[in-house]
Amino acid sequence: MDFQANYRRLCELIDDSLRPYTELERDSLNQEVVQDVYRRIQEWTLEISSDSDDEMERKPADPGELSHNLDLNPNGYRCLAKIAEDLISLIVLENRYIQHLAGNTLVAVSEFLMASETGWHEFINLLCYCLKVSIQSTLSSSVGGTLLDENYNFGSLDSILSLKRKLETTNYTLTAAIIRVLRNVLKLLKRKFKNNLLKLYLDCITDAITNFPWDLLNDAYEISNSKASASSVSDVLRHSNAAQLKSIAIFHGHLLQLFCSLVGINAPQKTETVTYNHQVIYEIRSCIPKILAGCVGKLENWELIHISKYLRHKILMLMMRLSFATDLEYTVLVSWMHLIKKHFQDLLSQPLKVLESSSDDSLEGSPFWTDVVNAKKQRISSCHLQRLVILLFLRCSLTLVSMKRKPKEELGLGSSDSCLTFDINFKSCSSDDFSELQNWLQRHLPDDIFMDDETYTTSCMIFALSFLQLYMHEDDILFEMLLQMLSLPFCSRNARGGTSAAKNDIVCLVSDLFNPIHLFHLFLAEIHYDHQVLLDYLISRDTGDRCAEYLLRCLRLVCDLWTVFLEFPACEKSPTPLPPKRRKIYLETGFADASLQNNLTPSPVEMKFKDQPRSITQRLSLEAAKECLLSLKASIDSLNQKNLFPYNPKVLLRRLTRFQELSLKQEDIRSII
């Protein structure tokens, strides 16, 4: 393969096709020209990839050899800079389709260089340089700061002088476009499993975001906000500054998207293609306080409320991913608890109330669902954000709870002792680190929760049900929440002597509120014991791995604590209807049971136990849970025998088989009695 020849024809294509339009005839450029360049680069990439596959068959590759280290001469560096300059010049045009094509063409150039094994690392380094200069120049022009001088080794300084001059007159739109290109390159690397290149990419991007000028970004928000709301300026100027504020927020949103993707790459996955704990994670984690200070609460104009909600959504998602990608140290957890209190107290204070959904509200609870309050203002449902912030809040606070019995030296707290306990009325907590958890629980639990065993159990079940129902409308975070609850310390109430321990020990209280076996029972009740719903979760591309992990862990816990599973105290509150989208799926496929098809009217077995004592209702719940899981086993086994199940369910079937054996054994004992 002639790498240099492939490299030269790429440079000639960009230069011959686009340079006349980027320099002299910009207004005459049409989208077909850019589209033709994009398609030709894609075709060449396919040709090179095909040739490379043929060579790999003839000569095995050396696994220790790292490609893309071929030295480029000064002309090569200059060519890369020209390609970047020509395509970046198109992104600032008003034609959005051309902007989109120009960004995609930059990604296509990256893929071409990746396939030809020439200049890819240098090109990514160049894009990261563009990002740094663009961010600095954009923010400096907005707030009157000074542009920092950044020099990279691109063979010769003159190879990037023209590009640097172009970037010194940039704006937020162009900067956001560069971020979008880098994020799409990251997706490309992930899709093609290029681990060696991923490491180079992460090194480059880490350098780009290190020492990011967050203070300048915060100043830009403040200046645009004050100008946009000032009553002394003209409507035209106020509109101009509102547009500037919107462009800053959109740029911020793209930056958060990139951060979420970077952390997602490093989050634990069941594959060997993931790079763990790269320095970029810690760079992003250190930015969290600055990010929150920058954009949360800064978009006061009601026209930008949708963007504000989206930014809060992305920040919460970023913090959630960071919490799974790294082990959060004690100091980080405490810091995040204070940040959550400062910036998301409004969401934490909302009651755990599930909004009723109609068939028209399929997006209810998402950050994009809206309803009109009046003619001048709009609001977005905050349920989605409430779910995220409560999950993050509990993840941080309960991790602190799990640290409470560790030696103080491990936590960096010195050697002094403190008793981390609640009194019966939640009036005091001896550690400030747990005060927010205390306050949150106090808002959602009745004051007389510890009056007697029956009241205590009922209150815990009602709280757990309300908590679970909050998440049933969003599959993407439902199993994250359920798995988080499985990580909590669990102890049987019988082993600690009823409620007397719980009223003085937060660990015992949390164990009762989020009892994993009780939550599993409630989860099955919330899906109306329909094994087809569980099957849908298991085979879904979005939820399959998390649902399988949850079921495996729950089944092991249930089988190990079989008596606790059998003694589940059925809650008197009825399950909520399935979300409209899930009801629609099962009505259309014909898999729904009679109760679901008849608008959730009671089934014959439910009617049989209607108005029966609570012990009978408890028996109904237990038998329905067993039937659901055994039906699931039969369905998975049938699909697996036909090679229709999307992955190997051997372990899951083994756990379900053990559950079946315990159920049969219990039936035998009952028949003898």
XYZ file of C-alpha atoms in Angstrom:
673
model
C 0.000 0.000 0.000
C 1.386 3.381 -1.023
C 0.532 5.436 2.068
C 2.077 8.658 0.791
C 0.184 8.434 -2.519
C -3.136 8.111 -0.662
C -2.191 11.034 1.504
C -1.313 13.240 -1.483
C -4.553 12.573 -3.355
C -6.553 13.587 -0.284
C -4.704 16.898 -0.087
C -5.184 17.522 -3.810
C -8.912 16.744 -3.625
C -9.554 19.251 -0.832
C -7.314 21.875 -2.399
C -8.764 21.613 -5.912
C -12.413 21.281 -4.898
C -12.856 23.635 -1.937
C -10.064 26.196 -1.777
C -11.497 28.456 -4.557
C -14.766 28.706 -2.643
C -13.251 29.243 0.791
C -11.055 32.116 -0.410
C -12.759 33.965 -3.290
C -16.134 32.537 -4.287
C -17.730 31.624 -0.995
C -21.208 32.835 -2.006
C -21.222 30.621 -5.105
C -20.536 27.403 -3.218
C -23.376 24.900 -3.298
C -23.847 21.851 -1.148
C -23.316 19.419 -4.036
C -19.609 20.366 -4.196
C -19.031 19.576 -0.527
C -21.184 16.461 -0.759
C -19.111 15.184 -3.688
C -15.876 15.661 -1.699
C -17.382 13.849 1.259
C -18.509 10.886 -0.854
C -15.181 10.527 -2.650
C -13.274 10.453 0.637
C -15.632 7.757 1.908
C -15.117 5.694 -1.264
C -11.342 5.962 -0.980
C -11.505 4.916 2.666
C -13.440 1.775 1.715
C -10.865 0.959 -0.971
C -7.951 1.387 1.444
C -9.704 -0.665 4.131
C -10.316 -3.461 1.635
C -6.646 -3.468 0.572
C -5.561 -3.481 4.216
C -7.746 -6.526 4.936
C -6.128 -8.384 2.045
C -2.653 -7.571 3.355
C -3.605 -8.670 6.860
C -4.599 -12.083 5.475
C -1.227 -12.449 3.735
C 0.888 -11.095 6.609
C -0.211 -11.201 10.250
C 0.138 -7.850 11.966
C 2.603 -7.354 14.792
C 0.416 -6.669 17.859
C 3.194 -4.605 19.421
C 3.506 -2.313 16.432
C 1.725 1.034 16.757
C 0.808 2.515 13.401
C 0.344 6.169 12.502
C 3.859 7.045 13.611
C 5.137 7.743 10.111
C 6.953 11.051 10.042
C 5.388 13.793 7.975
C 7.579 16.265 6.177
C 6.854 20.013 6.407
C 4.646 19.814 3.316
C 2.618 17.101 5.019
C 1.977 19.252 8.092
C 1.111 22.175 5.855
C -1.358 20.070 3.911
C -3.136 18.938 7.084
C -3.424 22.538 8.245
C -4.853 23.561 4.849
C -7.441 20.775 4.973
C -8.535 21.871 8.446
C -8.584 25.544 7.426
C -10.638 24.967 4.263
C -13.265 22.852 5.980
C -13.463 25.066 9.067
C -14.034 28.050 6.769
C -17.184 26.349 5.483
C -18.600 25.774 8.964
C -19.074 29.509 9.516
C -21.304 29.841 6.431
C -25.006 30.492 6.957
C -26.002 27.384 4.984
C -26.597 24.837 7.733
C -26.445 21.884 5.370
C -22.984 22.935 4.208
C -21.970 23.395 7.857
C -23.133 19.873 8.588
C -21.353 18.423 5.556
C -18.128 20.254 6.380
C -18.116 18.775 9.869
C -18.837 15.289 8.530
C -16.055 15.705 5.982
C -13.562 16.444 8.765
C -14.631 13.172 10.392
C -14.308 11.414 7.016
C -10.770 12.813 6.666
C -9.976 11.362 10.083
C -11.294 7.952 9.012
C -9.317 8.142 5.745
C -6.073 8.904 7.584
C -6.876 6.130 10.030
C -7.238 3.640 7.170
C -4.174 4.865 5.261
C -2.063 4.854 8.442
C -0.598 8.251 7.653
C -0.948 11.436 9.679
C -3.976 10.481 11.810
C -2.384 11.363 15.141
C -1.114 14.661 13.753
C -4.584 15.474 12.397
C -6.272 14.828 15.758
C -3.587 16.887 17.451
C -4.349 19.644 14.973
C -8.094 19.512 15.677
C -7.410 19.733 19.410
C -5.170 22.735 18.748
C -8.046 24.303 16.796
C -10.325 23.703 19.761
C -7.963 25.378 22.227
C -7.333 28.444 20.075
C -11.000 28.747 19.100
C -12.220 28.576 22.701
C -9.662 31.062 23.918
C -10.230 33.550 21.095
C -14.027 33.293 21.318
C -14.146 33.823 25.066
C -11.489 36.533 24.954
C -13.458 38.519 22.390
C -16.640 38.116 24.464
C -15.232 39.370 27.768
C -12.208 41.400 26.688
C -9.594 38.934 27.879
C -6.186 38.163 26.419
C -5.646 35.387 23.888
C -3.140 32.828 25.089
C -0.350 31.858 22.704
C -0.348 28.103 22.115
C 2.361 26.527 19.967
C 2.355 22.948 18.771
C 5.118 21.079 16.983
C 3.668 20.738 13.495
C 6.972 20.451 11.685
C 7.144 24.156 10.988
C 5.345 27.092 12.530
C 4.392 28.582 9.150
C 2.285 25.476 8.428
C -0.371 26.624 10.915
C -0.050 30.416 10.833
C -2.902 30.839 8.334
C -5.116 28.444 10.294
C -4.346 30.270 13.537
C -5.317 33.618 11.994
C -8.593 32.090 10.859
C -9.331 30.841 14.364
C -8.588 34.202 15.976
C -11.811 35.580 14.445
C -13.978 32.637 15.448
C -17.309 32.462 17.302
C -19.280 30.081 19.528
C -20.891 28.355 16.531
C -17.547 27.382 15.045
C -16.164 26.291 18.402
C -19.232 24.096 18.990
C -18.746 22.595 15.502
C -15.133 21.631 16.302
C -16.311 19.991 19.533
C -18.959 18.089 17.570
C -16.311 16.841 15.108
C -14.088 15.588 17.940
C -17.056 13.811 19.520
C -17.930 12.100 16.229
C -14.312 10.990 15.826
C -14.571 9.456 19.295
C -17.703 7.570 18.241
C -15.820 6.337 15.180
C -12.965 5.014 17.305
C -15.390 3.251 19.608
C -17.263 1.689 16.698
C -14.095 0.430 15.018
C -12.486 -0.779 18.275
C -9.252 1.139 17.636
C -7.732 0.863 21.101
C -4.251 1.992 20.113
C -5.653 5.132 18.495
C -8.073 5.747 21.354
C -5.148 6.185 23.717
C -3.598 8.792 21.382
C -6.952 10.536 21.044
C -7.487 10.708 24.810
C -3.988 12.107 25.315
C -4.666 14.866 22.770
C -8.091 15.772 24.137
C -6.811 15.784 27.708
C -4.228 18.375 26.773
C -6.914 20.441 25.029
C -9.247 20.631 28.032
C -6.520 21.108 30.632
C -6.554 24.666 31.957
C -9.829 25.379 30.156
C -10.732 29.076 30.732
C -13.871 28.422 32.790
C -13.696 31.862 34.396
C -13.932 33.513 30.975
C -16.960 31.355 30.125
C -18.677 32.324 33.365
C -17.917 35.981 32.666
C -19.421 35.615 29.185
C -22.665 34.342 30.735
C -22.763 37.231 33.198
C -22.099 39.897 30.558
C -24.619 38.526 28.055
C -27.222 38.083 30.786
C -26.873 41.630 32.036
C -26.983 43.124 28.551
C -29.889 40.969 27.437
C -32.017 41.995 30.425
C -31.022 45.635 30.687
C -34.020 47.930 30.235
C -31.925 50.837 28.993
C -30.790 49.185 25.757
C -32.759 49.018 22.536
C -34.835 45.997 21.562
C -32.429 45.234 18.726
C -29.411 45.222 21.048
C -31.272 43.228 23.683
C -32.238 40.648 21.044
C -28.632 40.504 19.856
C -27.353 39.794 23.354
C -30.074 37.199 23.938
C -28.905 35.454 20.757
C -25.329 35.638 22.053
C -26.430 34.076 25.342
C -28.166 31.296 23.437
C -25.048 30.581 21.355
C -22.943 30.368 24.557
C -25.411 27.902 26.064
C -25.442 25.760 22.894
C -21.639 25.722 22.896
C -21.732 24.673 26.557
C -24.169 21.898 25.693
C -21.839 20.495 23.007
C -18.942 20.611 25.446
C -20.953 18.649 28.017
C -21.908 16.119 25.338
C -18.223 15.583 24.565
C -17.427 15.186 28.270
C -20.236 12.628 28.684
C -18.915 10.659 25.699
C -15.356 10.743 27.042
C -16.451 9.493 30.451
C -18.704 6.897 28.807
C -15.699 5.464 26.976
C -13.923 5.004 30.304
C -16.935 3.680 32.231
C -16.846 -0.023 33.117
C -18.146 -2.206 30.308
C -18.138 -5.939 29.670
C -15.537 -5.687 26.894
C -11.783 -5.543 26.625
C -11.930 -2.696 24.146
C -12.404 -0.028 26.814
C -9.620 2.109 28.227
C -9.960 2.451 31.995
C -9.217 5.430 34.209
C -7.476 7.649 31.705
C -6.339 11.016 33.021
C -9.117 12.705 31.038
C -11.659 11.428 33.607
C -9.914 13.194 36.457
C -9.525 16.370 34.403
C -13.272 16.395 33.712
C -14.126 15.515 37.316
C -12.089 18.466 38.571
C -14.170 20.731 36.305
C -17.541 19.818 37.836
C -17.706 22.720 40.358
C -16.728 25.183 37.620
C -19.260 23.761 35.173
C -22.054 24.063 37.716
C -21.035 27.588 38.616
C -20.983 28.482 34.945
C -24.316 27.538 33.468
C -26.774 26.458 36.179
C -29.044 29.395 36.919
C -27.386 31.657 34.358
C -30.085 31.311 31.671
C -32.736 33.526 33.228
C -34.531 34.433 29.994
C -37.677 32.299 29.770
C -37.058 31.747 26.049
C -33.915 29.780 26.983
C -35.524 27.649 29.696
C -35.420 24.567 27.461
C -31.664 24.914 26.991
C -31.247 25.471 30.719
C -33.128 22.253 31.492
C -31.032 20.385 28.936
C -27.783 21.658 30.464
C -28.921 20.506 33.902
C -29.788 17.137 32.387
C -26.331 16.763 30.784
C -24.510 17.865 33.941
C -26.396 15.306 36.021
C -25.699 12.603 33.423
C -22.026 13.571 33.435
C -21.818 13.345 37.218
C -23.617 9.986 37.179
C -21.174 8.588 34.622
C -18.229 9.921 36.562
C -19.545 8.238 39.703
C -19.541 4.879 37.890
C -16.258 5.421 36.030
C -14.148 6.122 39.117
C -14.178 5.438 42.822
C -15.176 8.730 44.389
C -12.976 9.676 47.300
C -14.452 10.932 50.544
C -13.579 14.564 49.835
C -15.142 14.378 46.352
C -18.344 12.874 47.744
C -18.669 15.598 50.361
C -17.989 18.257 47.733
C -20.623 16.835 45.409
C -23.181 16.699 48.216
C -22.700 20.427 48.760
C -22.957 21.089 45.008
C -26.195 19.098 44.765
C -27.659 21.043 47.676
C -26.620 24.372 46.166
C -27.731 23.812 42.571
C -30.476 21.161 42.704
C -32.265 21.727 46.008
C -35.498 22.554 44.161
C -35.569 19.071 42.631
C -34.690 17.284 45.866
C -37.489 19.110 47.678
C -40.191 17.877 45.322
C -42.367 15.062 46.703
C -41.976 11.545 45.324
C -45.127 11.857 43.269
C -45.635 10.083 39.957
C -47.524 12.139 37.406
C -50.381 10.436 35.649
C -49.583 9.924 31.966
C -52.051 9.956 29.152
C -51.546 8.331 25.780
C -50.489 11.687 24.352
C -47.695 12.169 26.878
C -45.212 9.630 25.534
C -42.350 11.993 26.319
C -43.589 12.857 29.810
C -40.703 13.126 32.180
C -38.043 13.581 29.519
C -36.067 16.834 29.462
C -37.823 17.772 26.217
C -41.473 17.367 27.202
C -43.244 20.716 27.564
C -46.596 22.106 28.447
C -47.768 25.720 28.284
C -48.352 27.448 31.590
C -49.535 30.743 30.168
C -49.167 32.870 27.069
C -45.762 34.218 28.089
C -43.979 31.407 29.894
C -43.300 27.726 29.372
C -42.080 25.039 31.702
C -40.591 21.594 31.208
C -41.609 18.624 33.311
C -39.011 18.281 36.041
C -39.695 14.590 36.738
C -36.783 13.465 34.574
C -34.374 15.812 36.319
C -35.781 14.813 39.712
C -35.076 11.150 38.949
C -31.499 11.905 38.013
C -30.697 14.188 40.924
C -32.236 11.847 43.524
C -30.286 8.912 42.115
C -27.048 10.920 42.194
C -27.847 12.274 45.661
C -28.475 8.798 47.055
C -25.421 7.383 45.334
C -23.212 9.978 47.028
C -24.894 9.981 50.425
C -25.233 6.209 50.698
C -21.629 5.729 49.664
C -20.757 7.999 52.571
C -22.944 5.823 54.781
C -21.022 2.736 53.698
C -17.800 4.512 54.698
C -19.007 5.261 58.210
C -17.498 2.148 59.791
C -14.153 2.462 58.027
C -11.155 3.639 60.052
C -10.978 7.424 60.111
C -7.411 7.313 58.830
C -8.634 5.770 55.550
C -11.019 8.670 55.035
C -8.504 11.353 55.885
C -10.511 12.499 58.909
C -7.983 11.994 61.684
C -8.517 9.678 64.613
C -11.471 11.290 66.388
C -14.589 9.182 66.756
C -18.123 10.226 65.989
C -21.430 8.438 66.246
C -23.320 8.586 62.964
C -26.818 7.791 64.212
C -30.320 9.216 64.090
C -32.630 9.645 67.009
C -36.247 8.561 66.850
C -37.545 11.842 65.435
C -34.622 12.551 63.071
C -33.853 15.665 65.108
C -30.091 15.336 65.103
C -27.221 13.735 63.291
C -23.733 13.889 64.674
C -22.042 14.259 61.276
C -22.665 17.124 58.849
C -21.849 14.741 56.025
C -25.181 12.980 56.608
C -27.335 15.987 57.387
C -28.627 16.249 53.806
C -29.672 12.606 53.776
C -31.354 13.180 57.140
C -33.259 16.185 55.792
C -34.295 14.401 52.617
C -35.620 11.371 54.479
C -37.417 13.597 56.968
C -39.333 15.268 54.115
C -40.528 11.968 52.677
C -41.172 9.824 55.740
C -43.928 10.261 58.357
C -42.901 11.487 61.798
C -44.488 8.481 63.511
C -42.660 5.906 61.404
C -41.259 4.138 64.508
C -44.515 3.889 66.451
C -44.814 0.103 66.010
C -43.672 -2.679 63.736
C -46.738 -2.689 61.485
C -46.731 1.070 60.959
C -42.994 1.023 60.358
C -43.189 -1.749 57.755
C -46.111 -0.121 55.949
C -44.350 3.264 55.852
C -41.184 1.683 54.462
C -43.140 -0.164 51.767
C -45.087 2.926 50.718
C -41.872 4.922 50.498
C -40.154 2.173 48.475
C -43.128 1.930 46.110
C -43.258 5.688 45.538
C -39.511 5.705 44.977
C -39.677 2.878 42.421
C -42.636 4.374 40.586
C -40.651 7.553 40.071
C -38.281 5.623 37.782
C -40.664 3.297 35.950
C -41.152 5.754 33.075
C -37.489 5.863 32.031
C -35.868 2.568 31.147
C -32.396 4.063 30.675
C -32.026 4.997 34.354
C -34.453 2.503 35.902
C -31.903 -0.301 36.127
C -29.124 2.053 37.150
C -31.284 2.924 40.146
C -32.148 -0.704 40.916
C -28.514 -1.790 40.686
C -27.512 1.106 42.924
C -29.954 -0.126 45.565
C -28.431 -3.612 45.343
C -25.065 -2.192 46.344
C -26.377 -1.056 49.734
C -25.544 -2.923 52.945
C -28.376 -5.329 53.686
C -29.294 -6.984 56.963
C -32.374 -8.881 58.060
C -34.628 -7.086 60.560
C -35.040 -10.322 62.481
C -31.306 -10.475 63.027
C -31.214 -7.062 64.655
C -34.322 -7.244 66.796
C -37.132 -5.397 65.048
C -37.268 -1.618 64.784
C -35.226 -0.802 67.882
C -31.986 -0.898 65.907
C -33.419 0.836 62.877
C -34.505 3.912 64.768
C -30.939 4.526 65.926
C -28.917 3.371 62.924
C -29.078 4.964 59.497
C -27.682 1.837 57.840
C -30.558 -0.246 59.186
C -33.099 2.394 58.231
C -31.786 2.623 54.668
C -31.696 -1.171 54.499
C -35.403 -1.267 55.328
C -36.367 1.562 52.995
C -34.447 0.120 50.056
C -34.640 -3.566 50.921
C -33.447 -5.165 47.647
C -35.785 -8.171 47.886
C -38.759 -5.934 48.617
C -37.820 -3.682 45.702
C -37.593 -6.742 43.470
C -41.112 -7.782 44.525
C -42.390 -4.253 43.900
C -40.648 -4.088 40.536
C -42.407 -7.283 39.426
C -45.714 -5.870 40.680
C -45.126 -2.608 38.775
C -44.806 -4.540 35.506
C -47.951 -6.465 36.520
C -45.994 -9.724 36.817
C -45.826 -9.844 33.024
C -42.821 -11.949 32.021
C -43.050 -10.547 28.489
C -42.140 -7.122 29.867
C -39.069 -8.642 31.517
C -38.207 -10.394 28.270
C -38.485 -7.111 26.405
C -36.105 -5.487 28.889
C -33.637 -8.373 28.498
C -33.462 -8.303 24.703
C -33.481 -4.516 24.391
C -30.311 -2.955 23.025
C -30.597 -0.125 25.562
C -31.443 -2.076 28.725
C -30.462 -5.688 28.024
C -27.106 -5.822 29.807
C -28.251 -3.808 32.840
C -31.506 -5.762 33.194
C -29.642 -9.077 32.936
C -27.180 -7.937 35.598
C -30.028 -6.850 37.858
C -31.928 -10.128 37.465
C -28.811 -12.215 38.060
C -27.958 -10.393 41.260
C -31.557 -10.394 42.499
C -32.034 -14.096 41.814
C -28.871 -14.928 43.712
C -30.029 -12.784 46.637
C -33.530 -14.298 46.564
C -32.207 -17.849 46.517
C -29.716 -17.155 49.301
C -32.385 -15.438 51.425
C -35.369 -17.541 50.431
C -37.258 -16.989 53.689
C -37.050 -13.200 53.292
C -38.452 -13.549 49.756
C -41.362 -15.673 51.002
C -42.190 -13.242 53.822
C -42.575 -10.226 51.562
C -45.131 -7.901 53.209
C -47.472 -7.081 50.322
C -48.228 -3.383 50.003
C -51.890 -2.399 49.909
C -51.295 0.295 47.296
C -52.067 -0.895 43.768
C -49.404 -0.895 41.057
C -49.507 2.020 38.662
C -50.496 1.433 35.032
C -47.708 0.617 32.625
C -46.253 3.625 30.806
C -48.218 4.311 27.593
C -45.343 3.308 25.285
C -44.981 -0.094 27.004
C -48.738 -0.705 27.084
C -48.824 0.053 23.351
C -46.022 -2.452 22.637
C -47.780 -5.335 24.318
C -51.223 -4.586 22.977
C -49.824 -4.533 19.429
C -47.721 -7.678 19.781
C -50.507 -9.674 21.394
C -48.297 -10.701 24.306
C -50.270 -8.787 26.900
C -52.280 -10.713 29.449
C -56.011 -10.334 29.918
C -55.750 -7.659 32.605
C -53.629 -5.454 30.358
C -55.795 -5.931 27.273
C -58.889 -4.981 29.237
C -57.459 -1.633 30.312
C -55.866 -3.160 33.416
C -59.081 -4.600 34.839
C -58.427 -7.327 37.416
C -57.586 -10.760 36.067
C -59.567 -13.855 37.209
C -56.876 -14.831 39.711
C -56.952 -11.277 41.134
C -60.726 -11.334 41.372
C -60.473 -14.605 43.284
C -58.571 -12.893 46.082
C -60.525 -9.637 45.993
C -61.559 -8.375 49.450
C -59.609 -11.183 51.110
C -57.489 -10.692 54.255
C -54.042 -9.222 53.859
C -52.346 -12.608 54.299
C -54.226 -13.834 51.217
C -53.134 -10.751 49.264
C -49.566 -11.434 50.322
C -49.923 -15.005 49.051
C -51.243 -13.692 45.728
C -48.220 -11.411 45.301
C -45.809 -14.229 46.055
C -47.480 -16.685 43.672
C -47.659 -14.049 40.908
C -43.935 -13.316 41.312
C -43.102 -17.013 41.084
C -45.273 -17.517 38.011
C -43.679 -14.496 36.325
C -40.127 -15.725 36.837
C -40.888 -19.312 35.868
C -42.663 -18.136 32.710
C -39.625 -16.001 31.931
C -37.404 -19.062 32.255
C -39.593 -21.006 29.830
C -39.564 -18.167 27.284
C -35.785 -17.664 27.444
C -35.210 -21.409 27.180
C -37.472 -21.648 24.144
C -35.817 -18.717 22.368
C -32.356 -20.025 23.197
C -33.112 -23.448 21.727
C -34.136 -21.713 18.483
C -30.977 -19.512 18.560
C -33.187 -16.430 18.774
C -31.944 -15.018 22.076
C -29.472 -12.149 21.372
C -26.780 -13.378 23.802
C -25.835 -16.453 25.796
C -28.373 -16.769 28.675
C -26.685 -19.788 30.282
C -25.968 -18.120 33.634
C -29.406 -16.524 33.807
C -31.095 -19.855 33.070
C -29.004 -21.505 35.774
C -30.178 -18.949 38.341
C -33.787 -19.334 37.227
C -33.449 -23.111 37.489
C -32.296 -22.799 41.088
C -35.267 -20.506 41.768
C -37.557 -23.127 40.231
C -36.099 -25.877 42.425
C -36.684 -23.837 45.579
C -40.252 -23.094 44.495
C -40.986 -26.777 43.895
C -39.462 -27.689 47.236
C -41.678 -25.152 48.971
C -44.756 -26.567 47.212
C -43.838 -30.051 48.418
C -43.510 -28.818 52.001
C -46.866 -27.017 51.767
C -48.603 -30.111 50.421
C -47.302 -32.180 53.350
C -48.529 -29.591 55.863
